[in-house]
DNA sequence: ATAGATGCAAAGAGTTTGCATAGGT
DNA sequence: ACCTATGCAAACTCTTTGCATCTAT
């Protein structure tokens, strides 16, 4: 039942065009080029909707969070359940991750986050998927 | 010249013991068990220091940010430069990432973030490293 | 016509900063 | 002793919410 409004269309377009994660503020600013009266609240509301629907692009908050970089304490990554919003630890790691960086870039650490639904929520949500 | 205070020692311990990313608030709460008068500002200041020194564990803000999940638009990841705080796009991806999740977990997407220093900052920082 | 969305402004919540005091070297 | 860190509270900034109005269906 969500309506397809001009705002959402414009914001989706902005997100798809971006080739890096934008902050809500940046998204709003970009959206105003199409819809001058676009409010920041609408951006937040739209983003939330988009996530819940599992669609669209990516964005970031003002700062990159999750400043991970364990001094090789115990290397592990995380799984974020979209449903219960819990963070689970993962064991293991994949190789060659550092190779993604361009030449000249010093990779000091990395982080992998998986998104989806945890085993517990898997059952509850059946049928709720769009 | 940073001093080794009880607070920092305690906070480092908290971070190392945690087996998942904690929020600053959670870190503070945990730290108070050792240092009752521990203030939230100290936690933030300590965390900032730890990142700058490139040490310690990981934590998160109240919510997992970077809610990525491109409807397979163009899969790419990012490099975050600790120095200039810029976000760079990376091309390519590694395989087998989804395999990290435990059985029963539905992986809908993933994100990889590399941390370090970009080529531009690489030069400037020479010698500043501890 | 009706349910949902928007914009604005106010309220919440998280983070940062100023300053006097306490603590480390 | 000197310089840094801490705790507290105020200041900021980002995010969410209430409400009257507007829009998509």
mmCIF file of C-alpha atoms (C1' of nucleotides) in Angstrom:
data_model
loop_
_atom_site.group_PDB
_atom_site.id
_atom_site.type_symbol
_atom_site.label_atom_id
_atom_site.label_comp_id
_atom_site.label_asym_id
_atom_site.label_seq_id
_atom_site.Cartn_x
_atom_site.Cartn_y
_atom_site.Cartn_z
ATOM 1 C CA UNK A 1 0.000 0.000 0.000
ATOM 2 C CA UNK A 2 2.847 2.454 -0.146
ATOM 3 C CA UNK A 3 2.098 5.124 -2.686
ATOM 4 C CA UNK A 4 4.431 5.900 -5.520
ATOM 5 C CA UNK A 5 5.078 9.553 -4.950
ATOM 6 C CA UNK A 6 7.251 11.971 -6.841
ATOM 7 C CA UNK A 7 9.535 12.208 -3.844
ATOM 8 C CA UNK A 8 10.181 8.492 -3.654
ATOM 9 C CA UNK A 9 10.773 8.248 -7.359
ATOM 10 C CA UNK A 10 13.238 11.098 -7.222
ATOM 11 C CA UNK A 11 15.050 9.696 -4.206
ATOM 12 C CA UNK A 12 15.314 6.275 -5.735
ATOM 13 C CA UNK A 13 16.804 7.853 -8.789
ATOM 14 C CA UNK A 14 19.308 9.748 -6.695
ATOM 15 C CA UNK A 15 20.366 6.581 -4.918
ATOM 16 C CA UNK A 16 20.742 4.654 -8.111
ATOM 17 C CA UNK A 17 22.801 7.321 -9.750
ATOM 18 C CA UNK A 18 25.172 7.701 -6.833
ATOM 19 C CA UNK A 19 28.357 5.768 -7.166
ATOM 20 C CA UNK A 20 29.173 5.935 -3.527
ATOM 21 C CA UNK A 21 27.164 5.868 -0.324
ATOM 22 C CA UNK A 22 25.532 9.207 0.369
ATOM 23 C CA UNK A 23 24.475 10.661 3.652
ATOM 24 C CA UNK A 24 20.796 11.471 4.189
ATOM 25 C CA UNK A 25 21.720 15.134 3.941
ATOM 26 C CA UNK A 26 23.458 14.619 0.632
ATOM 27 C CA UNK A 27 20.535 12.637 -0.653
ATOM 28 C CA UNK A 28 18.188 15.419 0.369
ATOM 29 C CA UNK A 29 20.292 18.053 -1.288
ATOM 30 C CA UNK A 30 20.401 16.050 -4.493
ATOM 31 C CA UNK A 31 16.691 15.400 -4.340
ATOM 32 C CA UNK A 32 15.909 19.080 -4.007
ATOM 33 C CA UNK A 33 17.152 19.607 -7.536
ATOM 34 C CA UNK A 34 14.058 17.774 -8.646
ATOM 35 C CA UNK A 35 11.760 18.602 -5.781
ATOM 36 C CA UNK A 36 12.747 21.921 -4.224
ATOM 37 C CA UNK A 37 10.501 21.625 -1.197
ATOM 38 C CA UNK A 38 11.775 18.161 -0.340
ATOM 39 C CA UNK A 39 12.196 17.849 3.404
ATOM 40 C CA UNK A 40 14.841 15.912 5.277
ATOM 41 C CA UNK A 41 12.164 14.030 7.178
ATOM 42 C CA UNK A 42 10.817 12.683 3.942
ATOM 43 C CA UNK A 43 14.261 11.433 3.056
ATOM 44 C CA UNK A 44 14.554 9.557 6.293
ATOM 45 C CA UNK A 45 11.085 8.123 5.939
ATOM 46 C CA UNK A 46 11.755 7.060 2.377
ATOM 47 C CA UNK A 47 15.070 5.473 3.250
ATOM 48 C CA UNK A 48 13.486 3.504 6.021
ATOM 49 C CA UNK A 49 10.821 2.264 3.663
ATOM 50 C CA UNK A 50 13.317 1.297 1.054
ATOM 51 C CA UNK A 51 15.296 -0.762 3.512
ATOM 52 C CA UNK A 52 12.228 -2.486 4.815
ATOM 53 C CA UNK A 53 11.232 -3.383 1.315
ATOM 54 C CA UNK A 54 14.729 -4.686 0.774
ATOM 55 C CA UNK A 55 15.201 -2.568 -2.272
ATOM 56 C CA UNK A 56 17.291 0.275 -3.546
ATOM 57 C CA UNK A 57 20.832 1.439 -3.074
ATOM 58 C CA UNK A 58 23.079 2.209 -0.217
ATOM 59 C CA UNK A 59 23.809 5.202 1.856
ATOM 60 C CA UNK A 60 25.707 6.078 4.939
ATOM 61 C CA UNK A 61 25.392 8.269 7.945
ATOM 62 C CA UNK A 62 27.597 11.244 8.380
ATOM 63 C CA UNK A 63 30.523 9.060 9.305
ATOM 64 C CA UNK A 64 31.571 5.571 8.481
ATOM 65 C CA UNK A 65 30.631 3.632 11.528
ATOM 66 C CA UNK A 66 31.946 0.330 12.633
ATOM 67 C CA UNK A 67 35.502 1.461 12.780
ATOM 68 C CA UNK A 68 36.846 -1.985 13.021
ATOM 69 C CA UNK A 69 40.448 -2.922 12.935
ATOM 70 C CA UNK A 70 41.383 -5.500 15.436
ATOM 71 C CA UNK A 71 45.080 -5.655 16.055
ATOM 72 C CA UNK A 72 44.640 -9.276 15.046
ATOM 73 C CA UNK A 73 42.874 -10.143 18.168
ATOM 74 C CA UNK A 74 40.356 -12.420 16.690
ATOM 75 C CA UNK A 75 39.355 -11.746 13.181
ATOM 76 C CA UNK A 76 35.665 -12.148 12.619
ATOM 77 C CA UNK A 77 32.792 -10.562 10.812
ATOM 78 C CA UNK A 78 29.116 -9.988 11.288
ATOM 79 C CA UNK A 79 25.691 -10.870 10.149
ATOM 80 C CA UNK A 80 22.976 -8.311 10.521
ATOM 81 C CA UNK A 81 19.411 -9.564 10.603
ATOM 82 C CA UNK A 82 17.118 -7.094 8.930
ATOM 83 C CA UNK A 83 14.232 -8.425 10.875
ATOM 84 C CA UNK A 84 15.302 -8.506 14.491
ATOM 85 C CA UNK A 85 18.213 -6.129 13.902
ATOM 86 C CA UNK A 86 20.552 -8.372 15.821
ATOM 87 C CA UNK A 87 24.232 -8.600 15.154
ATOM 88 C CA UNK A 88 25.681 -12.091 14.998
ATOM 89 C CA UNK A 89 29.297 -13.047 14.964
ATOM 90 C CA UNK A 90 30.606 -15.058 12.100
ATOM 91 C CA UNK A 91 33.509 -17.426 12.174
ATOM 92 C CA UNK A 92 35.969 -17.582 9.370
ATOM 93 C CA UNK A 93 36.991 -15.169 6.721
ATOM 94 C CA UNK A 94 37.502 -15.074 2.994
ATOM 95 C CA UNK A 95 40.816 -14.544 1.292
ATOM 96 C CA UNK A 96 41.902 -11.980 -1.193
ATOM 97 C CA UNK A 97 39.852 -9.217 0.280
ATOM 98 C CA UNK A 98 42.765 -6.848 0.467
ATOM 99 C CA UNK A 99 43.310 -7.300 -3.227
ATOM 100 C CA UNK A 100 40.277 -5.199 -3.970
ATOM 101 C CA UNK A 101 42.095 -2.015 -3.169
ATOM 102 C CA UNK A 102 43.778 -0.084 -5.969
ATOM 103 C CA UNK A 103 47.526 0.193 -6.170
ATOM 104 C CA UNK A 104 48.943 2.730 -3.765
ATOM 105 C CA UNK A 105 46.251 2.158 -1.184
ATOM 106 C CA UNK A 106 47.430 0.774 2.113
ATOM 107 C CA UNK A 107 44.913 -1.697 3.448
ATOM 108 C CA UNK A 108 45.122 -1.923 7.182
ATOM 109 C CA UNK A 109 41.998 -3.903 7.798
ATOM 110 C CA UNK A 110 38.667 -4.899 6.439
ATOM 111 C CA UNK A 111 35.203 -5.718 7.510
ATOM 112 C CA UNK A 112 32.578 -7.913 6.013
ATOM 113 C CA UNK A 113 28.956 -7.584 6.887
ATOM 114 C CA UNK A 114 26.293 -9.940 5.668
ATOM 115 C CA UNK A 115 22.700 -8.867 5.514
ATOM 116 C CA UNK A 116 19.648 -11.020 5.543
ATOM 117 C CA UNK A 117 17.480 -12.887 7.910
ATOM 118 C CA UNK A 118 18.699 -14.992 10.775
ATOM 119 C CA UNK A 119 17.496 -18.515 11.369
ATOM 120 C CA UNK A 120 15.139 -17.440 14.109
ATOM 121 C CA UNK A 121 13.390 -14.781 12.095
ATOM 122 C CA UNK A 122 13.306 -16.933 8.998
ATOM 123 C CA UNK A 123 10.129 -18.652 10.092
ATOM 124 C CA UNK A 124 8.253 -15.639 11.389
ATOM 125 C CA UNK A 125 8.540 -13.667 8.213
ATOM 126 C CA UNK A 126 7.279 -16.255 5.806
ATOM 127 C CA UNK A 127 4.706 -14.665 3.578
ATOM 128 C CA UNK A 128 5.547 -11.160 4.575
ATOM 129 C CA UNK A 129 7.975 -10.826 1.733
ATOM 130 C CA UNK A 130 6.737 -8.484 -0.941
ATOM 131 C CA UNK B 1 52.318 11.156 24.833
ATOM 132 C CA UNK B 2 48.947 9.708 25.602
ATOM 133 C CA UNK B 3 48.808 8.674 29.205
ATOM 134 C CA UNK B 4 47.869 5.180 30.222
ATOM 135 C CA UNK B 5 44.940 5.819 32.473
ATOM 136 C CA UNK B 6 42.721 3.416 34.346
ATOM 137 C CA UNK B 7 39.861 4.377 32.092
ATOM 138 C CA UNK B 8 41.656 3.514 28.905
ATOM 139 C CA UNK B 9 42.890 0.265 30.287
ATOM 140 C CA UNK B 10 39.400 -0.648 31.384
ATOM 141 C CA UNK B 11 37.844 0.342 28.079
ATOM 142 C CA UNK B 12 40.400 -1.588 26.095
ATOM 143 C CA UNK B 13 39.622 -4.599 28.212
ATOM 144 C CA UNK B 14 35.920 -4.186 27.594
ATOM 145 C CA UNK B 15 36.458 -3.985 23.858
ATOM 146 C CA UNK B 16 38.673 -7.009 23.790
ATOM 147 C CA UNK B 17 36.272 -9.093 25.800
ATOM 148 C CA UNK B 18 33.282 -8.226 23.680
ATOM 149 C CA UNK B 19 32.466 -10.734 21.020
ATOM 150 C CA UNK B 20 30.348 -8.380 19.019
ATOM 151 C CA UNK B 21 30.443 -4.677 18.213
ATOM 152 C CA UNK B 22 29.234 -2.604 21.144
ATOM 153 C CA UNK B 23 27.732 0.834 21.097
ATOM 154 C CA UNK B 24 29.511 3.631 22.965
ATOM 155 C CA UNK B 25 26.713 3.504 25.498
ATOM 156 C CA UNK B 26 27.177 -0.214 26.017
ATOM 157 C CA UNK B 27 30.892 0.255 26.340
ATOM 158 C CA UNK B 28 30.338 2.932 28.933
ATOM 159 C CA UNK B 29 27.944 0.795 30.891
ATOM 160 C CA UNK B 30 30.395 -2.085 30.875
ATOM 161 C CA UNK B 31 33.240 0.190 31.840
ATOM 162 C CA UNK B 32 31.359 1.522 34.835
ATOM 163 C CA UNK B 33 31.597 -1.876 36.456
ATOM 164 C CA UNK B 34 35.262 -1.166 36.849
ATOM 165 C CA UNK B 35 35.177 2.600 37.047
ATOM 166 C CA UNK B 36 31.830 3.735 38.435
ATOM 167 C CA UNK B 37 32.302 7.424 37.643
ATOM 168 C CA UNK B 38 33.264 6.736 34.033
ATOM 169 C CA UNK B 39 31.675 9.341 31.788
ATOM 170 C CA UNK B 40 30.347 8.866 28.285
ATOM 171 C CA UNK B 41 32.578 11.633 26.996
ATOM 172 C CA UNK B 42 35.602 9.716 28.117
ATOM 173 C CA UNK B 43 34.404 6.719 26.194
ATOM 174 C CA UNK B 44 34.076 8.752 23.019
ATOM 175 C CA UNK B 45 37.452 10.337 23.521
ATOM 176 C CA UNK B 46 39.080 7.005 24.188
ATOM 177 C CA UNK B 47 37.467 5.395 21.174
ATOM 178 C CA UNK B 48 38.632 8.181 18.959
ATOM 179 C CA UNK B 49 42.148 7.790 20.249
ATOM 180 C CA UNK B 50 42.117 4.077 19.753
ATOM 181 C CA UNK B 51 41.045 4.429 16.159
ATOM 182 C CA UNK B 52 43.649 7.035 15.450
ATOM 183 C CA UNK B 53 46.273 4.785 16.890
ATOM 184 C CA UNK B 54 44.960 2.034 14.719
ATOM 185 C CA UNK B 55 44.553 -0.297 17.614
ATOM 186 C CA UNK B 56 41.914 -2.094 19.598
ATOM 187 C CA UNK B 57 38.634 -3.688 18.805
ATOM 188 C CA UNK B 58 35.451 -2.741 17.101
ATOM 189 C CA UNK B 59 32.263 -1.059 18.064
ATOM 190 C CA UNK B 60 29.209 0.302 16.472
ATOM 191 C CA UNK B 61 26.812 3.150 16.827
ATOM 192 C CA UNK B 62 23.307 2.581 17.974
ATOM 193 C CA UNK B 63 22.340 1.123 14.629
ATOM 194 C CA UNK B 64 24.113 -0.797 11.945
ATOM 195 C CA UNK B 65 24.689 1.815 9.299
ATOM 196 C CA UNK B 66 25.415 1.322 5.694
ATOM 197 C CA UNK B 67 22.249 -0.557 5.035
ATOM 198 C CA UNK B 68 23.354 -1.720 1.677
ATOM 199 C CA UNK B 69 21.518 -4.110 -0.507
ATOM 200 C CA UNK B 70 21.502 -3.106 -4.076
ATOM 201 C CA UNK B 71 18.847 -4.830 -6.101
ATOM 202 C CA UNK B 72 21.830 -6.026 -8.084
ATOM 203 C CA UNK B 73 22.433 -2.687 -9.609
ATOM 204 C CA UNK B 74 26.144 -2.697 -9.562
ATOM 205 C CA UNK B 75 27.864 -4.641 -6.919
ATOM 206 C CA UNK B 76 30.804 -2.852 -5.461
ATOM 207 C CA UNK B 77 32.465 -2.157 -2.174
ATOM 208 C CA UNK B 78 34.323 0.613 -0.464
ATOM 209 C CA UNK B 79 37.581 1.772 0.874
ATOM 210 C CA UNK B 80 37.581 4.146 3.768
ATOM 211 C CA UNK B 81 40.655 6.271 4.249
ATOM 212 C CA UNK B 82 41.298 6.825 7.929
ATOM 213 C CA UNK B 83 43.223 9.936 7.161
ATOM 214 C CA UNK B 84 41.060 12.012 4.837
ATOM 215 C CA UNK B 85 37.903 10.080 5.720
ATOM 216 C CA UNK B 86 37.000 9.720 2.093
ATOM 217 C CA UNK B 87 35.005 6.854 0.713
ATOM 218 C CA UNK B 88 36.351 5.282 -2.460
ATOM 219 C CA UNK B 89 34.614 2.845 -4.687
ATOM 220 C CA UNK B 90 36.218 -0.466 -5.322
ATOM 221 C CA UNK B 91 35.779 -2.604 -8.351
ATOM 222 C CA UNK B 92 35.444 -6.321 -8.095
ATOM 223 C CA UNK B 93 34.344 -8.622 -5.372
ATOM 224 C CA UNK B 94 35.508 -11.756 -3.653
ATOM 225 C CA UNK B 95 33.720 -15.048 -3.791
ATOM 226 C CA UNK B 96 32.414 -17.252 -1.075
ATOM 227 C CA UNK B 97 31.404 -14.415 1.160
ATOM 228 C CA UNK B 98 27.918 -15.748 1.668
ATOM 229 C CA UNK B 99 29.386 -18.989 2.905
ATOM 230 C CA UNK B 100 30.355 -17.320 6.150
ATOM 231 C CA UNK B 101 26.819 -17.387 7.427
ATOM 232 C CA UNK B 102 25.681 -20.289 9.570
ATOM 233 C CA UNK B 103 23.115 -22.755 8.330
ATOM 234 C CA UNK B 104 19.590 -21.436 8.470
ATOM 235 C CA UNK B 105 20.643 -17.860 7.861
ATOM 236 C CA UNK B 106 19.366 -16.295 4.678
ATOM 237 C CA UNK B 107 22.020 -14.079 3.179
ATOM 238 C CA UNK B 108 20.461 -11.383 1.044
ATOM 239 C CA UNK B 109 23.515 -9.262 0.538
ATOM 240 C CA UNK B 110 26.888 -8.341 1.869
ATOM 241 C CA UNK B 111 29.221 -5.456 2.134
ATOM 242 C CA UNK B 112 32.946 -5.263 2.310
ATOM 243 C CA UNK B 113 34.763 -2.266 3.634
ATOM 244 C CA UNK B 114 38.488 -1.887 3.568
ATOM 245 C CA UNK B 115 40.229 0.428 5.971
ATOM 246 C CA UNK B 116 43.544 2.067 5.586
ATOM 247 C CA UNK B 117 45.162 4.958 3.891
ATOM 248 C CA UNK B 118 44.504 6.039 0.361
ATOM 249 C CA UNK B 119 47.268 6.727 -2.110
ATOM 250 C CA UNK B 120 46.993 10.469 -1.689
ATOM 251 C CA UNK B 121 47.289 10.447 2.065
ATOM 252 C CA UNK B 122 49.995 7.826 2.027
ATOM 253 C CA UNK B 123 52.674 10.403 1.478
ATOM 254 C CA UNK B 124 51.501 13.031 3.901
ATOM 255 C CA UNK B 125 51.416 10.741 6.848
ATOM 256 C CA UNK B 126 54.902 9.340 6.557
ATOM 257 C CA UNK B 127 56.574 9.561 9.880
ATOM 258 C CA UNK B 128 53.441 10.298 11.777
ATOM 259 C CA UNK B 129 52.861 6.650 12.417
ATOM 260 C CA UNK B 130 53.449 5.733 16.036
ATOM 261 C "C1'" DA C 1 -13.439 9.885 -0.758
ATOM 262 C "C1'" DT C 2 -9.802 7.752 1.821
ATOM 263 C "C1'" DA C 3 -5.566 6.077 3.338
ATOM 264 C "C1'" DG C 4 -1.033 7.188 3.034
ATOM 265 C "C1'" DA C 5 2.762 10.801 2.244
ATOM 266 C "C1'" DT C 6 4.730 15.434 2.818
ATOM 267 C "C1'" DG C 7 6.663 19.572 4.997
ATOM 268 C "C1'" DC C 8 7.482 21.991 8.845
ATOM 269 C "C1'" DA C 9 8.784 22.527 13.410
ATOM 270 C "C1'" DA C 10 9.429 20.534 17.779
ATOM 271 C "C1'" DA C 11 11.194 16.708 20.356
ATOM 272 C "C1'" DG C 12 14.670 12.856 21.028
ATOM 273 C "C1'" DA C 13 19.005 10.760 20.989
ATOM 274 C "C1'" DG C 14 23.809 10.452 20.141
ATOM 275 C "C1'" DT C 15 28.161 12.932 19.936
ATOM 276 C "C1'" DT C 16 31.267 16.701 20.864
ATOM 277 C "C1'" DT C 17 33.246 20.465 23.473
ATOM 278 C "C1'" DG C 18 34.515 23.904 27.345
ATOM 279 C "C1'" DC C 19 36.228 24.107 31.692
ATOM 280 C "C1'" DA C 20 37.658 23.177 36.404
ATOM 281 C "C1'" DT C 21 39.660 19.311 38.678
ATOM 282 C "C1'" DA C 22 42.097 14.967 39.095
ATOM 283 C "C1'" DG C 23 45.751 12.001 37.507
ATOM 284 C "C1'" DG C 24 49.970 10.312 35.016
ATOM 285 C "C1'" DT C 25 54.792 11.075 33.999
ATOM 286 C "C1'" DA D 1 55.647 20.682 38.487
ATOM 287 C "C1'" DC D 2 53.748 20.057 33.907
ATOM 288 C "C1'" DC D 3 50.878 18.446 30.743
ATOM 289 C "C1'" DT D 4 47.164 15.329 29.628
ATOM 290 C "C1'" DA D 5 42.786 13.044 30.837
ATOM 291 C "C1'" DT D 6 38.452 13.045 33.256
ATOM 292 C "C1'" DG D 7 33.727 14.203 34.571
ATOM 293 C "C1'" DC D 8 30.094 17.121 34.186
ATOM 294 C "C1'" DA D 9 27.023 19.870 31.735
ATOM 295 C "C1'" DA D 10 26.067 22.606 27.905
ATOM 296 C "C1'" DA D 11 26.176 22.808 22.959
ATOM 297 C "C1'" DC D 12 25.664 20.537 18.553
ATOM 298 C "C1'" DT D 13 24.109 17.597 15.025
ATOM 299 C "C1'" DC D 14 21.544 13.982 13.278
ATOM 300 C "C1'" DT D 15 17.163 11.464 13.426
ATOM 301 C "C1'" DT D 16 12.402 10.869 14.632
ATOM 302 C "C1'" DT D 17 7.710 12.323 15.558
ATOM 303 C "C1'" DG D 18 3.199 15.130 15.734
ATOM 304 C "C1'" DC D 19 0.143 17.391 13.038
ATOM 305 C "C1'" DA D 20 -2.224 19.967 9.437
ATOM 306 C "C1'" DT D 21 -2.190 19.714 4.585
ATOM 307 C "C1'" DC D 22 -1.624 17.550 0.294
ATOM 308 C "C1'" DT D 23 -1.463 13.586 -2.994
ATOM 309 C "C1'" DA D 24 -2.008 9.017 -5.035
ATOM 310 C "C1'" DT D 25 -5.245 5.555 -5.573
#
